[in-house]
Tab-separated table of C-alpha atoms and ligand atoms in Angstrom:
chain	number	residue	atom	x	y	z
A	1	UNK	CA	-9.686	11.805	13.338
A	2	UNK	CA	-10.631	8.083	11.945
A	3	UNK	CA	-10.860	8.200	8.071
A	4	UNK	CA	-11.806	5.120	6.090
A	5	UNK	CA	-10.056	5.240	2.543
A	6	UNK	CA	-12.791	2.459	0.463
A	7	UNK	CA	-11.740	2.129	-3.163
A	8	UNK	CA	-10.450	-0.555	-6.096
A	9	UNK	CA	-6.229	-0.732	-5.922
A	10	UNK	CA	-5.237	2.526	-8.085
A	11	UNK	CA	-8.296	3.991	-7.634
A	12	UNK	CA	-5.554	6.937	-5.888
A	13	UNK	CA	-6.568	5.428	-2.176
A	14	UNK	CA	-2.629	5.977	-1.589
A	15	UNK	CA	-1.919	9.189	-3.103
A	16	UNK	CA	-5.174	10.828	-1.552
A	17	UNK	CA	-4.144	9.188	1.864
A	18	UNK	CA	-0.586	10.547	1.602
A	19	UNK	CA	-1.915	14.022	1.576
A	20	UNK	CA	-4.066	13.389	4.254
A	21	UNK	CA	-1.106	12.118	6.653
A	22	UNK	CA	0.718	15.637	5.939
A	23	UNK	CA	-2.125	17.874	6.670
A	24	UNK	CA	-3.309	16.057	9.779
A	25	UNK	CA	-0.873	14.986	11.068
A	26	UNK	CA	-1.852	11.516	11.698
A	27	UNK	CA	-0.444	8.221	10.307
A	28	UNK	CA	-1.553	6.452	6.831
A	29	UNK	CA	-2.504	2.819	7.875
A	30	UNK	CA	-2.325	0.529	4.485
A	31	UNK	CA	-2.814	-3.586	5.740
A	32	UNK	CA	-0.288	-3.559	2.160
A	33	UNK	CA	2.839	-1.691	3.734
A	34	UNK	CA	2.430	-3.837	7.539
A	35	UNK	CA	2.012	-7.224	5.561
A	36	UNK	CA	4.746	-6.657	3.569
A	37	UNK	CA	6.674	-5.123	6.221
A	38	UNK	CA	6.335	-8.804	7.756
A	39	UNK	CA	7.139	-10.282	4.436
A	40	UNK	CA	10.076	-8.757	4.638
A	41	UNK	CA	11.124	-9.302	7.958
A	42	UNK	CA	10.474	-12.912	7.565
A	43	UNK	CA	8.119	-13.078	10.343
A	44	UNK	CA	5.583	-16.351	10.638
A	45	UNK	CA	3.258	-13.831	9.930
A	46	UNK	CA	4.530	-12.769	7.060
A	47	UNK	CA	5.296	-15.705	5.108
A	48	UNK	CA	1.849	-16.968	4.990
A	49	UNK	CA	0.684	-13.447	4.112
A	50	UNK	CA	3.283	-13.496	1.059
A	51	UNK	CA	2.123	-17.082	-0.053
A	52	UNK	CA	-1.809	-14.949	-0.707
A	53	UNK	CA	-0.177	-11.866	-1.610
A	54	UNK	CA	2.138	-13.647	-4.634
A	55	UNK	CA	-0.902	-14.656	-6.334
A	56	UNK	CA	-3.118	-11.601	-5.962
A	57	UNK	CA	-5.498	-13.554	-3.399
A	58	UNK	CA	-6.693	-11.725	-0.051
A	59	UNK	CA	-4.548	-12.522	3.098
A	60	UNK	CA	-7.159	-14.369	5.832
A	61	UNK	CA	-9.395	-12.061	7.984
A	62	UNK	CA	-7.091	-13.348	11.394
A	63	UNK	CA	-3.480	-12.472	9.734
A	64	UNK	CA	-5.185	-8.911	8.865
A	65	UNK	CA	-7.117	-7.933	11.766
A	66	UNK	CA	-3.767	-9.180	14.324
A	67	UNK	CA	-1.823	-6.385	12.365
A	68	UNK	CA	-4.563	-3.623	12.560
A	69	UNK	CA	-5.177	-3.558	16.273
A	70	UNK	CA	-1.306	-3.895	16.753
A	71	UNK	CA	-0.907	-0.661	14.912
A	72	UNK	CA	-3.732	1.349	16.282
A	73	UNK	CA	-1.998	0.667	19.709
A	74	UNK	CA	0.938	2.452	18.554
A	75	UNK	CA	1.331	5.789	20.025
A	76	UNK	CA	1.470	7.886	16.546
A	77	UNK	CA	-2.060	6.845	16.102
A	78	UNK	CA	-3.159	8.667	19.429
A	79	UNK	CA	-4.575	11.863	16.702
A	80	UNK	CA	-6.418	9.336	14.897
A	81	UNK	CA	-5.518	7.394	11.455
A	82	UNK	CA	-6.527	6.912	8.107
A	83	UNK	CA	-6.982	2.960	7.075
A	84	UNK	CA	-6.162	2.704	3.491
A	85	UNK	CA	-7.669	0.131	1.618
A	86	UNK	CA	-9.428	-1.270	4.490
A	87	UNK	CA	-11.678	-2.951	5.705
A	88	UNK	CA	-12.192	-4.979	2.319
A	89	UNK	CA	-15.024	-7.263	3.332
A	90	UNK	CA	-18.200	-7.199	5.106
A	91	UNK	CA	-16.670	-9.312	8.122
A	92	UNK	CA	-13.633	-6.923	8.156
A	93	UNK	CA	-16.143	-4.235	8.734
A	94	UNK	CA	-17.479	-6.025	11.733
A	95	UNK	CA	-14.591	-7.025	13.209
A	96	UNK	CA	-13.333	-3.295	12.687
A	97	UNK	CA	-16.357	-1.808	14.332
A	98	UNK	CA	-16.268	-4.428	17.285
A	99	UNK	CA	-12.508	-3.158	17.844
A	100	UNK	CA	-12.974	0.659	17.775
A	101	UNK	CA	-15.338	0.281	19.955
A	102	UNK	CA	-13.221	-1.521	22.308
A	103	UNK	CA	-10.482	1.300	21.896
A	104	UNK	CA	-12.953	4.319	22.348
A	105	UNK	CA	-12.604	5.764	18.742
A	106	UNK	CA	-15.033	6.630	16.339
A	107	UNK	CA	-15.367	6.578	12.755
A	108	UNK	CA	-15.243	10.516	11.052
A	109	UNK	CA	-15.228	9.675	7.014
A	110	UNK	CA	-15.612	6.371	5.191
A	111	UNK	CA	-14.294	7.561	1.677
A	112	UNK	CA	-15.229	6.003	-1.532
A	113	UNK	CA	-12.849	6.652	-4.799
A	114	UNK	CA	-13.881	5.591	-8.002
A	115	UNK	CA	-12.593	5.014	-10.995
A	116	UNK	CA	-12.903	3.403	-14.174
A	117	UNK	CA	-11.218	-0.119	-14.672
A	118	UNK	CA	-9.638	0.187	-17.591
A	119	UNK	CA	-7.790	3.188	-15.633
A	120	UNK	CA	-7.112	1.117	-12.679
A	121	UNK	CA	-5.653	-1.236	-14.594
A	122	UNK	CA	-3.273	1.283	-16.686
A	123	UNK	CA	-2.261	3.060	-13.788
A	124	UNK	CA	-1.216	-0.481	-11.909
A	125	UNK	CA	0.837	-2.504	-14.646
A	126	UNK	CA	2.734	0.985	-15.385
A	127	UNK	CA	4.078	1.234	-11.627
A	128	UNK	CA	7.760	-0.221	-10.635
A	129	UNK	CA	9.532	-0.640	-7.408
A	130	UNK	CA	12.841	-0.029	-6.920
A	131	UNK	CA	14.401	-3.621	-5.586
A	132	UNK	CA	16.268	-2.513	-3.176
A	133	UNK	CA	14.513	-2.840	0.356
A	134	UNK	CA	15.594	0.254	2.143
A	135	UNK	CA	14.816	2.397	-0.941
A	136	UNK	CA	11.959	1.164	-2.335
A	137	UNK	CA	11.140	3.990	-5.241
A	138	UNK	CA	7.872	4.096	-6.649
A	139	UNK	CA	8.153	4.999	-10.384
A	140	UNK	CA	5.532	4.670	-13.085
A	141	UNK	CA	6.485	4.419	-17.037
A	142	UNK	CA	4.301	6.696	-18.041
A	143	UNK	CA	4.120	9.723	-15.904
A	144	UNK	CA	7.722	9.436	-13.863
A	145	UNK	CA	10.176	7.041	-15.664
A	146	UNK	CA	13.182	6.886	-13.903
A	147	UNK	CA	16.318	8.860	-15.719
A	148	UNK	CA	17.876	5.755	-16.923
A	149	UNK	CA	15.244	2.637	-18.087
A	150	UNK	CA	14.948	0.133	-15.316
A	151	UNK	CA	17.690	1.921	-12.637
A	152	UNK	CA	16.677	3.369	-9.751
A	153	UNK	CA	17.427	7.991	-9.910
A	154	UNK	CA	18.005	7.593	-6.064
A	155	UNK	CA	20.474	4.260	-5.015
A	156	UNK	CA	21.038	2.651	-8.427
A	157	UNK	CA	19.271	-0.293	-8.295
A	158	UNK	CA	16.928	-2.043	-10.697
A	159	UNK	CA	13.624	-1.109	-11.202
A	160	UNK	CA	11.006	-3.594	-11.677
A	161	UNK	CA	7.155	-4.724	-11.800
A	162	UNK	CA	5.926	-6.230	-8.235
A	163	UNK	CA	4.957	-9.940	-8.772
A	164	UNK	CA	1.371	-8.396	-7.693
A	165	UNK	CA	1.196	-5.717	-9.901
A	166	UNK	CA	1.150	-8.013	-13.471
A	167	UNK	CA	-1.501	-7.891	-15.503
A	168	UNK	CA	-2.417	-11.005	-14.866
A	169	UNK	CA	-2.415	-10.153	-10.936
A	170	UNK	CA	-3.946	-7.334	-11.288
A	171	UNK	CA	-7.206	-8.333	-12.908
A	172	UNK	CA	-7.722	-10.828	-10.336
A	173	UNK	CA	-7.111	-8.446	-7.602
A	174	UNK	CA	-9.938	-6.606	-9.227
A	175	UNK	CA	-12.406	-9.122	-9.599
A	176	UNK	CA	-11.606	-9.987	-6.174
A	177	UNK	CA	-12.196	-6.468	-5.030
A	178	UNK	CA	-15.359	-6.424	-7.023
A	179	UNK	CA	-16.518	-9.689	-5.914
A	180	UNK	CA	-16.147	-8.841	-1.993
A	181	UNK	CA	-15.758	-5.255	-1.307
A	182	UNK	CA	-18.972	-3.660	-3.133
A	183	UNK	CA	-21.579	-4.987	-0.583
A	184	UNK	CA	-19.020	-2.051	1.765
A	185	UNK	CA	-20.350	0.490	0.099
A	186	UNK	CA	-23.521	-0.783	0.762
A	187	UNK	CA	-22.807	-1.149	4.401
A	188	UNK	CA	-21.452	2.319	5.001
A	189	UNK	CA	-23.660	4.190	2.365
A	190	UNK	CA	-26.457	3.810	5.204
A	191	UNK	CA	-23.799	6.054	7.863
A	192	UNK	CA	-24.208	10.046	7.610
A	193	UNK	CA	-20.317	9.837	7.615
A	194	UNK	CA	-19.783	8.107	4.125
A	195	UNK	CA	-19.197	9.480	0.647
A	196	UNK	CA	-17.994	8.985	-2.881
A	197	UNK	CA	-15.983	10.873	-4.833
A	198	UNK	CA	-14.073	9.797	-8.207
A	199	UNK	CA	-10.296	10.515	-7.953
A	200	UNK	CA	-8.545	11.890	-11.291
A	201	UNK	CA	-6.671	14.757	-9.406
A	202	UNK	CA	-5.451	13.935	-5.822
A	203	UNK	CA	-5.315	17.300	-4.438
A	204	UNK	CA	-8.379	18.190	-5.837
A	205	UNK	CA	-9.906	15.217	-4.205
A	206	UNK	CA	-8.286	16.437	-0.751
A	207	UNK	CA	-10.246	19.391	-0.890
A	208	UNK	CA	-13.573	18.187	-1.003
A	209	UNK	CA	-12.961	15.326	1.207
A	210	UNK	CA	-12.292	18.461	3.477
A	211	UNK	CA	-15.102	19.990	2.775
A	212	UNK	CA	-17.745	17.135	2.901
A	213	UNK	CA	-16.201	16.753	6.348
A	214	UNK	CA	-16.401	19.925	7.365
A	215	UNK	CA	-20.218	19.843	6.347
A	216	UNK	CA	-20.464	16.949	8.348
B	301	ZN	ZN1	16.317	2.803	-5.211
């Protein structure tokens, strides 16, 4: 089970993705979570991704695709996976194809969620992080503040804005993501296995992705 998750960042790609995982039973692949997985390990790798990630650019096609095939490899993704928020680009999309066909899989949904900007951009400026690495809560001011402003319910710690989840950030990352990922949906709106949905309610969303699939 291969699932493409297409969509602008907050469009719900995670959330929908996360639900996915649990009924499947197969891992959520998000190029976000590896890179800064290396970011934080301190990896060669990982501090070039972090000097495009800091500014909201897109981390080179090489850095991306390494990462990718290293995680397909990995047993857990023997059921299949679901690639979150990737491929971004047309060339991504090549490379991607060129690779699954070199492991024997096969693509079973490319799934496009939609949603309008100025709710992408609400949703992404009201998320924190907890700071501490091996906790790492996601909290959002509107719909789950933590208890106490700016402290972390579970270990304490502060709570704060990502450096590339500011405004500022995040409007580039969308006019990036406009600029370069809507010929995608042009180059898998032509496959029988592709469709949009928009994405106010997640579970919601998880049931007709199951259904269009099903139809499939
Ligand atoms: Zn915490």
């Amino acid at each position: 089970m291969l699932i493409i998750m297409l969509g602008a960042p907050g469009a719900g790609k995670g959330t929908v993705s996360a639900i996915l995982t649990r009924e499947f039973g197969i891992p959520q692949i998000s190029t976000g979570d590896i890179l800064r997985g290396e970011v934080k390990k301190g990896s060669d790798l990982g501090k070039k991704a972090d000097e495009y990630m800091k500014t909201g650019k897109l981390v080179p096609d090489d850095i991306i695709m390494g990462c990718v095939e290293a995680r397909l490899a990995i047993d857990d993704c023997k059921g299949g996976a679901i690639l979150d928020g990737f491929p971004r680009t047309i060339p991504q999309a090549d490379a991607l194809k060129a690779l699954l066909t070199k492991m024997g899989l096969k693509l079973d949904a490319v799934v496009n969620l939609e949603a309008p900007e100025e709710l992408l951009i609400r949703r992404l400026t009201s998320r924190r992080t907890c700071a501490n690495p091996s906790c790492q809560a996601i909290y959002n001011i509107y719909t789950r503040p933590p208890k106490n402003e700016g402290v972390c319910d579970i270990c304490g710690s502060p709570v704060l804005q990502r450096d590339d989840e500011t405004e500022e950030v995040i409007k580039n990352r969308l006019k990036i993501y406009r600029d370069t990922t809507l010929p995608l949906l042009d180059y898998y709106g032509r496959e029988p296995v592709f469709f949009s949905l928009s994405c106010i309610d997640a579970g919601e969303t998880v049931d007709e992705i199951k259904k269009k699939m099903k139809k499939g």
